[in-house]
Amino acid sequence: MRISVIGTGYLGTTHAAGMAEFGHHVIGLDIDTERVAALNKGRAPIFEPNLDPMLERHTGSGQLRFTTDHTDIADWADVHFLCVNTPQSPSGAADLGQLRNVRDQLAPLLTRPTLIILKSTVPVGTAAQLRQEFRALAPAGDGVDLTVNPEFLREGHAVEDTLRPDRIVLGVEDERSLEVLDRVYAIPLSDDTPRVLTNFATAELIKNAANAFLATKISFINAMAQLCQATGGDVTELADAIGFDERIGRAFLNAGLGFGGGCFPKDIRSLAHSADEHGVEVLSNFIGSVERINDSQRTEVTELTVEHLGGDAAGKRIAVLGATFKPGTDDTRNSPALTVAEQLHSRGAEVRVYDPHARLSTRDNFSQAATAQDAVAGADIVLHLTEWPEFRSLDPAVLAPLVQSTIIIDARLKLNPHTWRAAGWTLIQPGRVDRTPAC
Ligand code: UDX
């Protein structure tokens, strides 16, 4: 099939490459000329495992190319995937400006029957309105169909999640669309991937609910971590134990610094906004609690750090290990690690950050170290804030002579307490119990 993918961020780039991998002919479109030039050379705008080789292969064979020109895709493609960003606006609602731009540029060029597939995460009600607007603007009129097909890809696993999705959700309100969608997804459907067929509103809400539920699990276990800390309980053992119950499950019960990134924070805020708009305050209040717990995890670590610095962070040197919102990505959007670093900087501390992948912006108020050793040199305290695997293999005995003071806060609860304590470190894991035998 001939497929266009509009928007080449995380979602669009991976999706365009994935569609080519499924054997389709694909054109990706973006208004950013530099990005398009790099993509045509097989280079992704993001760090994502296994993406570059797939891009190189398909741009090399001519099966996949990228353009900035809407006329290039309008007549050529049978279906158009909308993968543009829907960022958070100041009110908390999703900003649909990029979707409206695509509508204004593309719709007047649609002269023959076409299927628009809405993949961007949107508030409930968007698809119904967008279909009406496309039909009103397109010369093909009612020949333009629309489908809601949310994505569930995780950064760091985007290629795998695209090629082997755990479900394909289709909000379909036109008979014609389904036959086209079955051809688009013929490969994963032939592997028995579950297909959920529903209406527009449900498909939009499925995506919102999936993110909100996962964020809720994280905030729940983090609130339990705070209670464990206050009472002498151990949150990791607690999570393991309740996770054995199949109705609960162990996934997304890792207590720590909470969630960040480009999706959860903005998507749950947008859901709360929709709930308010529709008079469902019980849901917006609920999500508000999830957000408050998440924010409090960051503040707790900042306060704990200051406490271990004798109550005053001014002039103290703080080493921060990790800057991305989670390991396996170079994304620092809404990163819990950087919030803590920023809060400590505003208390007068000198913060030095090391991350294996993130490049910090020059606007950031901290220096960036080239190695973990470089970051900890002369530090009054070390903070482990993003659980990159390389931090687990650091040798605490090698780091000890480099620091001013051997105190480390493991906010992600992933370091081995025995090896760190055996090397003379005071290791603090909020919500965990110290079981190191006294010597
Ligand atoms: C998420 C969803 O998983 C994905 O389905 C959706 O399409 C986009 O949003 P992503 O933002 O890549 O994907 O990150 P994810 O791996 O889900 O982690 C989100 C955040 O939660 C990270 O900051 C992570 O560190 C944190 N997290 C995750 C926890 O704090 N504890 C956990 O147990 C799991």
Short mmCIF file of N, CA, C and O in Angstrom, two decimals, residues 165-279:
data_model
loop_
_atom_site.label_atom_id
_atom_site.label_comp_id
_atom_site.label_asym_id
_atom_site.label_seq_id
_atom_site.Cartn_x
_atom_site.Cartn_y
_atom_site.Cartn_z
N PRO A 165 2.98 -5.04 18.30
CA PRO A 165 2.11 -4.39 19.30
C PRO A 165 1.35 -5.42 20.12
O PRO A 165 1.09 -6.53 19.62
N ASP A 166 1.01 -5.09 21.39
CA ASP A 166 0.26 -6.09 22.16
C ASP A 166 -1.23 -6.01 21.89
O ASP A 166 -1.98 -6.90 22.26
N ARG A 167 -1.68 -4.95 21.23
CA ARG A 167 -3.07 -4.89 20.71
C ARG A 167 -3.13 -3.80 19.67
O ARG A 167 -2.32 -2.86 19.69
N ILE A 168 -4.11 -3.93 18.75
CA ILE A 168 -4.34 -2.88 17.76
C ILE A 168 -5.75 -2.35 18.02
O ILE A 168 -6.73 -3.10 17.91
N VAL A 169 -5.82 -1.09 18.45
CA VAL A 169 -7.12 -0.50 18.77
C VAL A 169 -7.59 0.33 17.58
O VAL A 169 -6.84 1.19 17.08
N LEU A 170 -8.79 0.06 17.11
CA LEU A 170 -9.32 0.77 15.95
C LEU A 170 -10.68 1.37 16.27
O LEU A 170 -11.64 0.64 16.53
N GLY A 171 -10.74 2.69 16.27
CA GLY A 171 -12.02 3.38 16.39
C GLY A 171 -12.53 3.63 14.98
O GLY A 171 -11.97 4.45 14.25
N VAL A 172 -13.53 2.87 14.58
CA VAL A 172 -13.98 2.89 13.18
C VAL A 172 -15.47 3.23 13.13
O VAL A 172 -16.27 2.58 13.79
N GLU A 173 -15.81 4.22 12.34
CA GLU A 173 -17.23 4.55 12.21
C GLU A 173 -17.67 4.57 10.75
O GLU A 173 -18.75 5.06 10.42
N ASP A 174 -16.80 4.05 9.84
CA ASP A 174 -17.18 3.90 8.43
C ASP A 174 -16.84 2.47 8.01
O ASP A 174 -15.74 2.01 8.29
N GLU A 175 -17.78 1.82 7.33
CA GLU A 175 -17.58 0.44 6.84
C GLU A 175 -16.30 0.31 6.03
O GLU A 175 -15.52 -0.61 6.19
N ARG A 176 -16.08 1.33 5.14
CA ARG A 176 -14.97 1.24 4.18
C ARG A 176 -13.61 1.16 4.86
O ARG A 176 -12.69 0.53 4.35
N SER A 177 -13.47 1.81 6.02
CA SER A 177 -12.15 1.94 6.64
C SER A 177 -11.57 0.60 7.07
O SER A 177 -10.37 0.37 6.98
N LEU A 178 -12.44 -0.27 7.55
CA LEU A 178 -11.96 -1.49 8.17
C LEU A 178 -11.17 -2.37 7.19
O LEU A 178 -10.12 -2.92 7.52
N GLU A 179 -11.65 -2.43 5.97
CA GLU A 179 -11.00 -3.26 4.96
C GLU A 179 -9.58 -2.69 4.69
O GLU A 179 -8.60 -3.43 4.59
N VAL A 180 -9.47 -1.36 4.65
CA VAL A 180 -8.16 -0.72 4.41
C VAL A 180 -7.24 -0.99 5.61
O VAL A 180 -6.07 -1.36 5.45
N LEU A 181 -7.79 -0.84 6.82
CA LEU A 181 -6.98 -1.04 8.03
C LEU A 181 -6.47 -2.47 8.13
O LEU A 181 -5.34 -2.71 8.56
N ASP A 182 -7.28 -3.42 7.73
CA ASP A 182 -6.85 -4.82 7.78
C ASP A 182 -5.67 -5.05 6.83
O ASP A 182 -4.81 -5.88 7.10
N ARG A 183 -5.63 -4.29 5.72
CA ARG A 183 -4.48 -4.43 4.83
C ARG A 183 -3.25 -3.72 5.40
O ARG A 183 -2.14 -4.20 5.31
N VAL A 184 -3.47 -2.56 6.02
CA VAL A 184 -2.35 -1.82 6.63
C VAL A 184 -1.66 -2.70 7.68
O VAL A 184 -0.44 -2.79 7.76
N TYR A 185 -2.48 -3.36 8.50
CA TYR A 185 -1.94 -4.14 9.62
C TYR A 185 -1.95 -5.65 9.35
O TYR A 185 -1.99 -6.45 10.30
N ALA A 186 -1.92 -6.03 8.08
CA ALA A 186 -2.01 -7.45 7.73
C ALA A 186 -0.96 -8.29 8.47
O ALA A 186 -1.27 -9.38 8.97
N ILE A 187 0.27 -7.78 8.57
CA ILE A 187 1.33 -8.61 9.18
C ILE A 187 1.10 -8.84 10.68
O ILE A 187 1.00 -9.98 11.11
N PRO A 188 0.96 -7.78 11.50
CA PRO A 188 0.71 -8.09 12.92
C PRO A 188 -0.61 -8.83 13.14
O PRO A 188 -0.69 -9.67 14.05
N LEU A 189 -1.62 -8.57 12.32
CA LEU A 189 -2.90 -9.28 12.52
C LEU A 189 -2.74 -10.77 12.19
O LEU A 189 -3.36 -11.62 12.84
N SER A 190 -1.85 -11.08 11.23
CA SER A 190 -1.66 -12.50 10.89
C SER A 190 -0.90 -13.22 12.01
O SER A 190 -0.89 -14.44 12.10
N ASP A 191 -0.26 -12.44 12.90
CA ASP A 191 0.42 -13.03 14.08
C ASP A 191 -0.53 -13.11 15.28
O ASP A 191 -0.08 -13.21 16.42
N ASP A 192 -1.81 -12.98 15.03
CA ASP A 192 -2.82 -13.07 16.09
C ASP A 192 -2.76 -11.93 17.10
O ASP A 192 -3.13 -12.10 18.26
N THR A 193 -2.29 -10.76 16.68
CA THR A 193 -2.34 -9.61 17.58
C THR A 193 -3.82 -9.27 17.82
O THR A 193 -4.58 -9.14 16.86
N PRO A 194 -4.23 -9.13 19.08
CA PRO A 194 -5.64 -8.82 19.33
C PRO A 194 -6.04 -7.49 18.66
O PRO A 194 -5.28 -6.53 18.70
N ARG A 195 -7.23 -7.50 18.03
CA ARG A 195 -7.73 -6.29 17.39
C ARG A 195 -8.98 -5.85 18.15
O ARG A 195 -9.93 -6.61 18.28
N VAL A 196 -8.94 -4.62 18.67
CA VAL A 196 -10.09 -4.11 19.42
C VAL A 196 -10.83 -3.13 18.51
O VAL A 196 -10.29 -2.08 18.16
N LEU A 197 -12.04 -3.50 18.13
CA LEU A 197 -12.83 -2.64 17.24
C LEU A 197 -13.84 -1.87 18.06
O LEU A 197 -14.62 -2.46 18.81
N THR A 198 -13.84 -0.57 17.92
CA THR A 198 -14.75 0.22 18.75
C THR A 198 -15.10 1.53 18.05
O THR A 198 -14.75 1.73 16.88
N ASN A 199 -15.76 2.43 18.77
CA ASN A 199 -16.09 3.72 18.14
C ASN A 199 -15.01 4.76 18.46
O ASN A 199 -14.05 4.48 19.18
N PHE A 200 -15.17 5.95 17.90
CA PHE A 200 -14.14 7.01 18.06
C PHE A 200 -13.88 7.31 19.54
O PHE A 200 -12.74 7.32 20.00
N ALA A 201 -14.97 7.61 20.27
CA ALA A 201 -14.79 8.07 21.65
C ALA A 201 -14.08 7.02 22.49
O ALA A 201 -13.16 7.33 23.26
N THR A 202 -14.47 5.75 22.32
CA THR A 202 -13.83 4.71 23.15
C THR A 202 -12.35 4.58 22.79
O THR A 202 -11.51 4.46 23.69
N ALA A 203 -12.04 4.62 21.50
CA ALA A 203 -10.63 4.49 21.09
C ALA A 203 -9.80 5.63 21.68
O ALA A 203 -8.69 5.42 22.17
N GLU A 204 -10.35 6.83 21.66
CA GLU A 204 -9.62 7.98 22.24
C GLU A 204 -9.43 7.77 23.75
O GLU A 204 -8.35 8.00 24.29
N LEU A 205 -10.49 7.30 24.41
CA LEU A 205 -10.41 7.12 25.87
C LEU A 205 -9.53 5.94 26.27
O LEU A 205 -8.93 5.95 27.35
N ILE A 206 -9.43 4.93 25.40
CA ILE A 206 -8.57 3.77 25.72
C ILE A 206 -7.13 4.24 25.93
O ILE A 206 -6.46 3.87 26.90
N LYS A 207 -6.67 5.10 25.02
CA LYS A 207 -5.30 5.60 25.14
C LYS A 207 -5.14 6.42 26.42
O LYS A 207 -4.20 6.25 27.20
N ASN A 208 -6.09 7.33 26.66
CA ASN A 208 -6.04 8.15 27.88
C ASN A 208 -6.04 7.28 29.12
O ASN A 208 -5.28 7.50 30.08
N ALA A 209 -6.91 6.25 29.13
CA ALA A 209 -7.06 5.41 30.31
C ALA A 209 -5.82 4.55 30.55
O ALA A 209 -5.40 4.35 31.69
N ALA A 210 -5.20 4.05 29.47
CA ALA A 210 -4.02 3.20 29.63
C ALA A 210 -2.91 3.99 30.33
O ALA A 210 -2.31 3.52 31.30
N ASN A 211 -2.67 5.21 29.87
CA ASN A 211 -1.62 6.02 30.49
C ASN A 211 -1.98 6.39 31.92
O ASN A 211 -1.13 6.34 32.82
N ALA A 212 -3.24 6.77 32.14
CA ALA A 212 -3.64 7.19 33.49
C ALA A 212 -3.54 6.02 34.47
O ALA A 212 -3.14 6.19 35.62
N PHE A 213 -3.89 4.82 34.00
CA PHE A 213 -3.84 3.66 34.90
C PHE A 213 -2.40 3.34 35.29
O PHE A 213 -2.09 3.07 36.45
N LEU A 214 -1.50 3.38 34.29
CA LEU A 214 -0.09 3.09 34.59
C LEU A 214 0.50 4.15 35.53
O LEU A 214 1.22 3.83 36.48
N ALA A 215 0.14 5.41 35.29
CA ALA A 215 0.62 6.48 36.17
C ALA A 215 0.08 6.28 37.58
O ALA A 215 0.77 6.52 38.58
N THR A 216 -1.15 5.77 37.67
CA THR A 216 -1.76 5.53 38.99
C THR A 216 -1.01 4.44 39.73
O THR A 216 -0.77 4.55 40.95
N LYS A 217 -0.63 3.38 39.02
CA LYS A 217 0.12 2.31 39.67
C LYS A 217 1.42 2.88 40.27
O LYS A 217 1.78 2.58 41.41
N ILE A 218 2.09 3.72 39.49
CA ILE A 218 3.37 4.27 39.97
C ILE A 218 3.13 5.16 41.19
O ILE A 218 3.84 5.06 42.20
N SER A 219 2.11 6.02 41.12
CA SER A 219 1.88 6.90 42.27
C SER A 219 1.42 6.11 43.49
O SER A 219 1.79 6.43 44.63
N PHE A 220 0.66 5.06 43.28
CA PHE A 220 0.22 4.25 44.41
C PHE A 220 1.44 3.67 45.15
O PHE A 220 1.56 3.78 46.37
N ILE A 221 2.35 3.07 44.37
CA ILE A 221 3.49 2.41 45.03
C ILE A 221 4.41 3.46 45.66
O ILE A 221 5.02 3.22 46.71
N ASN A 222 4.46 4.65 45.07
CA ASN A 222 5.29 5.70 45.66
C ASN A 222 4.68 6.23 46.96
O ASN A 222 5.41 6.53 47.91
N ALA A 223 3.36 6.30 47.01
CA ALA A 223 2.72 6.71 48.26
C ALA A 223 2.97 5.64 49.33
O ALA A 223 3.24 5.95 50.49
N MET A 224 2.92 4.37 48.92
CA MET A 224 3.22 3.28 49.86
C MET A 224 4.68 3.37 50.33
O MET A 224 5.00 3.06 51.48
N ALA A 225 5.57 3.79 49.42
CA ALA A 225 7.00 3.94 49.79
C ALA A 225 7.13 4.99 50.89
O ALA A 225 7.92 4.83 51.83
N GLN A 226 6.34 6.05 50.79
CA GLN A 226 6.41 7.09 51.83
C GLN A 226 5.93 6.52 53.17
O GLN A 226 6.50 6.81 54.22
N LEU A 227 4.89 5.67 53.13
CA LEU A 227 4.40 5.07 54.37
C LEU A 227 5.41 4.04 54.90
O LEU A 227 5.63 3.95 56.11
N CYS A 228 6.04 3.29 53.99
CA CYS A 228 7.09 2.34 54.41
C CYS A 228 8.20 3.09 55.12
O CYS A 228 8.69 2.69 56.18
N GLN A 229 8.61 4.21 54.53
CA GLN A 229 9.70 5.01 55.09
C GLN A 229 9.33 5.48 56.50
O GLN A 229 10.15 5.46 57.42
N ALA A 230 8.07 5.84 56.69
CA ALA A 230 7.64 6.37 57.99
C ALA A 230 7.48 5.27 59.04
O ALA A 230 7.50 5.54 60.24
N THR A 231 7.31 4.01 58.59
CA THR A 231 6.94 2.97 59.54
C THR A 231 7.94 1.81 59.63
O THR A 231 7.70 0.85 60.36
N GLY A 232 8.98 1.85 58.81
CA GLY A 232 9.96 0.74 58.84
C GLY A 232 9.60 -0.40 57.91
O GLY A 232 10.14 -1.50 58.02
N GLY A 233 8.71 -0.16 56.97
CA GLY A 233 8.39 -1.19 55.98
C GLY A 233 9.36 -1.11 54.80
O GLY A 233 10.12 -0.15 54.67
N ASP A 234 9.33 -2.14 53.93
CA ASP A 234 10.21 -2.17 52.77
C ASP A 234 9.35 -2.24 51.50
O ASP A 234 8.67 -3.23 51.24
N VAL A 235 9.39 -1.17 50.71
CA VAL A 235 8.46 -1.05 49.58
C VAL A 235 8.77 -2.05 48.45
O VAL A 235 7.86 -2.48 47.75
N THR A 236 10.03 -2.43 48.29
CA THR A 236 10.34 -3.38 47.21
C THR A 236 9.79 -4.76 47.55
O THR A 236 9.18 -5.43 46.71
N GLU A 237 9.96 -5.18 48.80
CA GLU A 237 9.39 -6.47 49.21
C GLU A 237 7.87 -6.43 49.13
O GLU A 237 7.22 -7.40 48.72
N LEU A 238 7.32 -5.26 49.49
CA LEU A 238 5.86 -5.11 49.43
C LEU A 238 5.38 -5.25 47.98
O LEU A 238 4.42 -5.96 47.68
N ALA A 239 6.07 -4.57 47.06
CA ALA A 239 5.67 -4.62 45.63
C ALA A 239 5.81 -6.04 45.10
O ALA A 239 4.93 -6.53 44.37
N ASP A 240 6.91 -6.73 45.48
CA ASP A 240 7.08 -8.11 45.02
C ASP A 240 5.91 -8.97 45.49
O ASP A 240 5.34 -9.75 44.74
N ALA A 241 5.56 -8.79 46.76
CA ALA A 241 4.52 -9.65 47.35
C ALA A 241 3.15 -9.38 46.73
O ALA A 241 2.45 -10.31 46.34
N ILE A 242 2.76 -8.12 46.60
CA ILE A 242 1.43 -7.87 46.03
C ILE A 242 1.43 -8.18 44.54
O ILE A 242 0.42 -8.55 43.96
N GLY A 243 2.60 -8.05 43.91
CA GLY A 243 2.71 -8.31 42.46
C GLY A 243 2.48 -9.77 42.09
O GLY A 243 2.13 -10.07 40.95
N PHE A 244 2.66 -10.68 43.07
CA PHE A 244 2.38 -12.10 42.78
C PHE A 244 0.90 -12.34 42.53
O PHE A 244 0.51 -13.34 41.94
N ASP A 245 0.07 -11.46 43.03
CA ASP A 245 -1.37 -11.57 42.79
C ASP A 245 -1.61 -11.15 41.34
O ASP A 245 -1.37 -10.00 40.96
N GLU A 246 -2.10 -12.10 40.52
CA GLU A 246 -2.27 -11.82 39.09
C GLU A 246 -3.19 -10.63 38.83
O GLU A 246 -3.09 -9.95 37.82
N ARG A 247 -4.11 -10.39 39.75
CA ARG A 247 -5.03 -9.27 39.55
C ARG A 247 -4.29 -7.94 39.68
O ARG A 247 -4.73 -6.92 39.17
N ILE A 248 -3.15 -7.95 40.39
CA ILE A 248 -2.38 -6.71 40.58
C ILE A 248 -1.23 -6.66 39.57
O ILE A 248 -1.13 -5.74 38.78
N GLY A 249 -0.38 -7.69 39.58
CA GLY A 249 0.76 -7.73 38.64
C GLY A 249 1.92 -6.88 39.15
O GLY A 249 1.71 -5.85 39.79
N ARG A 250 3.15 -7.30 38.85
CA ARG A 250 4.33 -6.61 39.39
C ARG A 250 4.75 -5.40 38.55
O ARG A 250 5.44 -4.49 39.03
N ALA A 251 4.31 -5.36 37.25
CA ALA A 251 4.78 -4.29 36.36
C ALA A 251 4.31 -2.92 36.84
O ALA A 251 3.22 -2.78 37.40
N PHE A 252 5.16 -1.93 36.65
CA PHE A 252 4.86 -0.54 37.02
C PHE A 252 4.61 -0.36 38.51
O PHE A 252 3.88 0.52 38.94
N LEU A 253 5.24 -1.22 39.31
CA LEU A 253 5.21 -1.04 40.76
C LEU A 253 6.62 -0.80 41.29
O LEU A 253 6.94 -1.19 42.40
N ASN A 254 7.47 -0.17 40.47
CA ASN A 254 8.80 0.18 40.96
C ASN A 254 8.74 1.57 41.57
O ASN A 254 8.54 2.55 40.87
N ALA A 255 8.89 1.59 42.89
CA ALA A 255 8.87 2.89 43.57
C ALA A 255 10.18 3.62 43.25
O ALA A 255 11.16 3.01 42.89
N GLY A 256 10.16 4.92 43.39
CA GLY A 256 11.37 5.69 43.11
C GLY A 256 11.05 7.15 42.97
O GLY A 256 10.34 7.73 43.80
N LEU A 257 11.52 7.74 41.86
CA LEU A 257 11.34 9.18 41.68
C LEU A 257 10.07 9.51 40.90
O LEU A 257 9.81 10.67 40.61
N GLY A 258 9.32 8.47 40.51
CA GLY A 258 8.07 8.74 39.81
C GLY A 258 8.24 8.90 38.32
O GLY A 258 9.33 8.72 37.78
N PHE A 259 7.12 9.23 37.66
CA PHE A 259 7.13 9.27 36.20
C PHE A 259 7.42 10.66 35.66
O PHE A 259 7.21 11.66 36.34
N GLY A 260 7.94 10.67 34.43
CA GLY A 260 8.19 11.92 33.71
C GLY A 260 8.05 11.63 32.23
O GLY A 260 7.32 10.72 31.84
N GLY A 261 8.75 12.40 31.40
CA GLY A 261 8.75 12.14 29.96
C GLY A 261 7.73 12.97 29.21
O GLY A 261 7.02 13.81 29.78
N GLY A 262 7.65 12.68 27.91
CA GLY A 262 6.80 13.49 27.03
C GLY A 262 5.35 13.02 27.01
O GLY A 262 4.52 13.67 26.37
N CYS A 263 5.02 11.91 27.67
CA CYS A 263 3.65 11.39 27.55
C CYS A 263 2.84 11.44 28.84
O CYS A 263 1.86 12.17 28.93
N PHE A 264 3.24 10.63 29.84
CA PHE A 264 2.40 10.52 31.04
C PHE A 264 1.97 11.88 31.61
O PHE A 264 0.78 12.12 31.81
N PRO A 265 2.93 12.79 31.90
CA PRO A 265 2.50 14.03 32.56
C PRO A 265 1.49 14.81 31.74
O PRO A 265 0.45 15.26 32.26
N LYS A 266 1.73 14.95 30.43
CA LYS A 266 0.81 15.77 29.63
C LYS A 266 -0.49 15.03 29.35
O LYS A 266 -1.56 15.62 29.35
N ASP A 267 -0.40 13.71 29.17
CA ASP A 267 -1.62 12.98 28.82
C ASP A 267 -2.58 12.88 29.99
O ASP A 267 -3.80 12.97 29.81
N ILE A 268 -2.06 12.70 31.20
CA ILE A 268 -3.00 12.61 32.33
C ILE A 268 -3.59 13.99 32.65
O ILE A 268 -4.73 14.10 33.04
N ARG A 269 -2.79 15.04 32.40
CA ARG A 269 -3.32 16.39 32.61
C ARG A 269 -4.46 16.66 31.61
O ARG A 269 -5.49 17.24 31.95
N SER A 270 -4.26 16.20 30.37
CA SER A 270 -5.28 16.41 29.34
C SER A 270 -6.55 15.61 29.68
O SER A 270 -7.68 16.09 29.49
N LEU A 271 -6.37 14.40 30.22
CA LEU A 271 -7.54 13.59 30.61
C LEU A 271 -8.31 14.30 31.74
O LEU A 271 -9.54 14.36 31.73
N ALA A 272 -7.57 14.85 32.70
CA ALA A 272 -8.22 15.56 33.81
C ALA A 272 -9.01 16.74 33.26
O ALA A 272 -10.13 17.03 33.70
N HIS A 273 -8.44 17.42 32.27
CA HIS A 273 -9.12 18.56 31.66
C HIS A 273 -10.41 18.12 30.97
O HIS A 273 -11.46 18.74 31.14
N SER A 274 -10.35 17.01 30.21
CA SER A 274 -11.57 16.49 29.56
C SER A 274 -12.61 16.13 30.61
O SER A 274 -13.80 16.40 30.45
N ALA A 275 -12.16 15.46 31.70
CA ALA A 275 -13.10 15.04 32.74
C ALA A 275 -13.81 16.27 33.32
O ALA A 275 -15.03 16.27 33.49
N ASP A 276 -13.04 17.32 33.57
CA ASP A 276 -13.63 18.56 34.09
C ASP A 276 -14.65 19.14 33.11
O ASP A 276 -15.75 19.52 33.51
N GLU A 277 -14.26 19.17 31.84
CA GLU A 277 -15.15 19.73 30.80
C GLU A 277 -16.48 19.00 30.74
O GLU A 277 -17.50 19.58 30.42
N HIS A 278 -16.41 17.69 31.02
CA HIS A 278 -17.64 16.89 30.94
C HIS A 278 -18.29 16.71 32.32
O HIS A 278 -19.16 15.84 32.50
N GLY A 279 -17.85 17.47 33.31
CA GLY A 279 -18.48 17.45 34.63
C GLY A 279 -18.18 16.20 35.44
O GLY A 279 -18.94 15.85 36.35
#
